[in-house]
Coordinates of C-alpha atoms in Angstrom, one line a residue:
M649 CA 0.0 0.0 0.0
Q650 CA 1.4 3.4 -1.0
H651 CA 1.0 6.1 1.7
N652 CA 1.6 9.0 -0.7
S653 CA -1.3 8.4 -3.0
I654 CA -3.9 11.2 -3.0
R655 CA -6.8 8.6 -3.0
G656 CA -5.4 7.3 0.3
C657 CA -5.6 10.8 1.8
V658 CA -9.4 11.1 1.8
G659 CA -10.7 11.1 5.3
Y660 CA -7.3 11.6 7.0
P661 CA -7.1 15.3 7.9
Y662 CA -3.9 14.8 9.9
G663 CA -0.8 12.9 9.4
R664 CA 1.5 12.8 6.3
N665 CA -1.3 12.2 3.8
G666 CA -3.5 14.9 5.4
R667 CA -0.6 17.4 5.0
I668 CA -0.3 16.4 1.3
V669 CA -3.9 17.1 0.8
M670 CA -3.6 20.5 2.5
V671 CA -0.6 21.4 0.4
L672 CA -2.5 20.4 -2.7
Q673 CA -5.5 22.5 -1.7
V674 CA -3.3 25.5 -1.0
A675 CA -1.6 25.0 -4.3
K676 CA -4.9 24.8 -6.1
R677 CA -6.1 28.0 -4.4
L678 CA -2.9 29.8 -5.4
S679 CA -3.2 28.6 -8.9
N680 CA -6.8 29.8 -9.1
A681 CA -5.8 33.2 -7.7
Y682 CA -3.0 33.5 -10.2
F683 CA -5.2 32.7 -13.2
S684 CA -7.9 35.0 -11.9
F685 CA -5.3 37.7 -11.7
R686 CA -4.0 37.0 -15.2
H687 CA -7.6 37.1 -16.4
S688 CA -8.0 40.5 -14.8
V689 CA -4.8 41.8 -16.4
S690 CA -5.9 40.5 -19.8
D691 CA -9.3 42.2 -19.3
A692 CA -7.6 45.5 -18.4
Q693 CA -5.3 45.3 -21.4
R694 CA -8.2 44.4 -23.7
I695 CA -10.2 47.4 -22.4
A696 CA -7.2 49.7 -23.0
N697 CA -6.7 48.4 -26.5
T698 CA -10.4 48.7 -27.3
A699 CA -10.5 52.2 -25.9
V700 CA -7.6 53.3 -28.1
E701 CA -9.2 51.7 -31.2
K702 CA -12.5 53.4 -30.4
V703 CA -11.0 56.8 -29.9
V704 CA -9.1 56.5 -33.2
N705 CA -12.2 55.3 -35.1
L706 CA -14.6 57.8 -33.7
S707 CA -12.2 60.6 -34.2
M708 CA -11.6 59.7 -37.8
E709 CA -15.3 59.3 -38.5
T710 CA -16.3 62.5 -36.8
S711 CA -13.5 64.5 -38.3
S712 CA -14.4 63.2 -41.7
D713 CA -18.1 64.0 -41.3
I714 CA -17.5 67.5 -39.9
L715 CA -14.9 68.4 -42.5
S716 CA -16.7 67.1 -45.5
E717 CA -20.0 68.7 -44.5
G718 CA -18.4 72.0 -43.6
L719 CA -16.1 72.2 -46.6
S720 CA -18.9 71.4 -49.0
Q721 CA -21.0 74.2 -47.5
L722 CA -18.0 76.5 -47.6
G723 CA -17.3 75.6 -51.2
S724 CA -20.8 76.6 -52.3
M725 CA -20.6 79.9 -50.4
K726 CA -17.1 81.0 -51.4
R727 CA -18.2 83.2 -54.2
V728 CA -20.2 85.5 -51.8
M729 CA -17.8 85.5 -48.9
T730 CA -14.8 87.6 -48.1
V731 CA -11.4 85.9 -47.3
P732 CA -11.6 86.6 -43.6
E733 CA -15.0 85.0 -43.4
I734 CA -13.7 81.9 -45.2
F735 CA -10.8 81.7 -42.8
A736 CA -13.1 82.1 -39.8
I737 CA -15.3 79.3 -41.0
Q738 CA -12.3 77.0 -41.7
S739 CA -11.0 77.8 -38.2
D740 CA -14.3 77.0 -36.7
L741 CA -14.4 73.7 -38.5
W742 CA -11.0 72.7 -37.2
S743 CA -12.0 73.8 -33.7
Q744 CA -15.1 71.5 -33.9
V745 CA -12.9 68.6 -35.1
G746 CA -10.5 69.2 -32.2
K747 CA -13.3 69.3 -29.6
S748 CA -14.9 66.2 -31.0
C749 CA -11.6 64.3 -30.9
L750 CA -10.9 65.5 -27.3
G751 CA -14.4 64.3 -26.2
H752 CA -13.8 60.9 -27.7
F753 CA -10.4 60.7 -26.1
Q754 CA -11.7 61.7 -22.7
L755 CA -14.4 59.0 -22.7
S756 CA -11.9 56.3 -23.8
M757 CA -9.3 57.4 -21.2
E758 CA -12.0 57.2 -18.5
E759 CA -12.5 53.5 -19.5
V760 CA -8.8 52.9 -19.5
I761 CA -8.4 54.6 -16.1
E762 CA -11.3 52.6 -14.6
A763 CA -9.7 49.4 -15.8
Q764 CA -6.4 50.4 -14.4
I765 CA -7.9 51.3 -11.0
N766 CA -9.7 48.0 -10.9
L767 CA -6.5 46.2 -11.7
N768 CA -4.6 48.3 -9.1
N769 CA -7.2 47.4 -6.4
L770 CA -6.7 43.8 -7.3
V771 CA -2.9 43.9 -6.8
G772 CA -3.0 46.4 -4.0
H773 CA -1.4 49.4 -5.7
K774 CA -2.4 53.0 -6.1
L775 CA -2.7 55.0 -9.4
E776 CA 0.3 57.0 -8.3
D777 CA 2.5 53.9 -8.4
F778 CA 1.9 53.5 -12.1
S779 CA 2.2 55.5 -15.3
P780 CA 2.6 59.3 -14.9
L781 CA 0.4 59.7 -18.0
L782 CA -2.5 57.8 -16.4
Q783 CA -1.9 59.7 -13.2
A784 CA -2.1 63.1 -15.0
V785 CA -5.1 62.1 -17.1
G786 CA -6.9 60.7 -14.0
T787 CA -6.3 63.9 -12.1
G788 CA -7.5 66.0 -15.0
L789 CA -10.7 63.9 -15.4
I790 CA -11.4 64.1 -11.7
Q791 CA -11.0 67.9 -11.7
T792 CA -13.3 68.1 -14.8
K793 CA -16.0 66.0 -13.1
N794 CA -15.8 68.1 -9.9
R795 CA -16.6 71.3 -11.8

């Protein structure tokens, strides 16, 4: 009879076989915790990548829409407008594009920061322990929300 078989450990909480079972249970818990942590890291990375893709796509679509609509209207009105008026309209179009892109960027960064905070809570770190960019953006977003 082998004393180190796991089947022989059932019902023996103490002794050599009982310790083996306890070690195996602890190892299984550690393994589960590790894979849960890895899953959370993967989720945070996926959210960050998705947010970056989203901000690029939305910015491109919005910029294209704003510019094509504005420039087509400007093209039809050029004959009756002065040069300063044309420059003012073009400046306004680019301003709208910039505001739109910043809005998309802010929403996407909020998702990234939320994922980073959740991940930091999981591993017991604060936002300050990580990227200065995330810290600066997080501080800016908090100040914006408090207004």
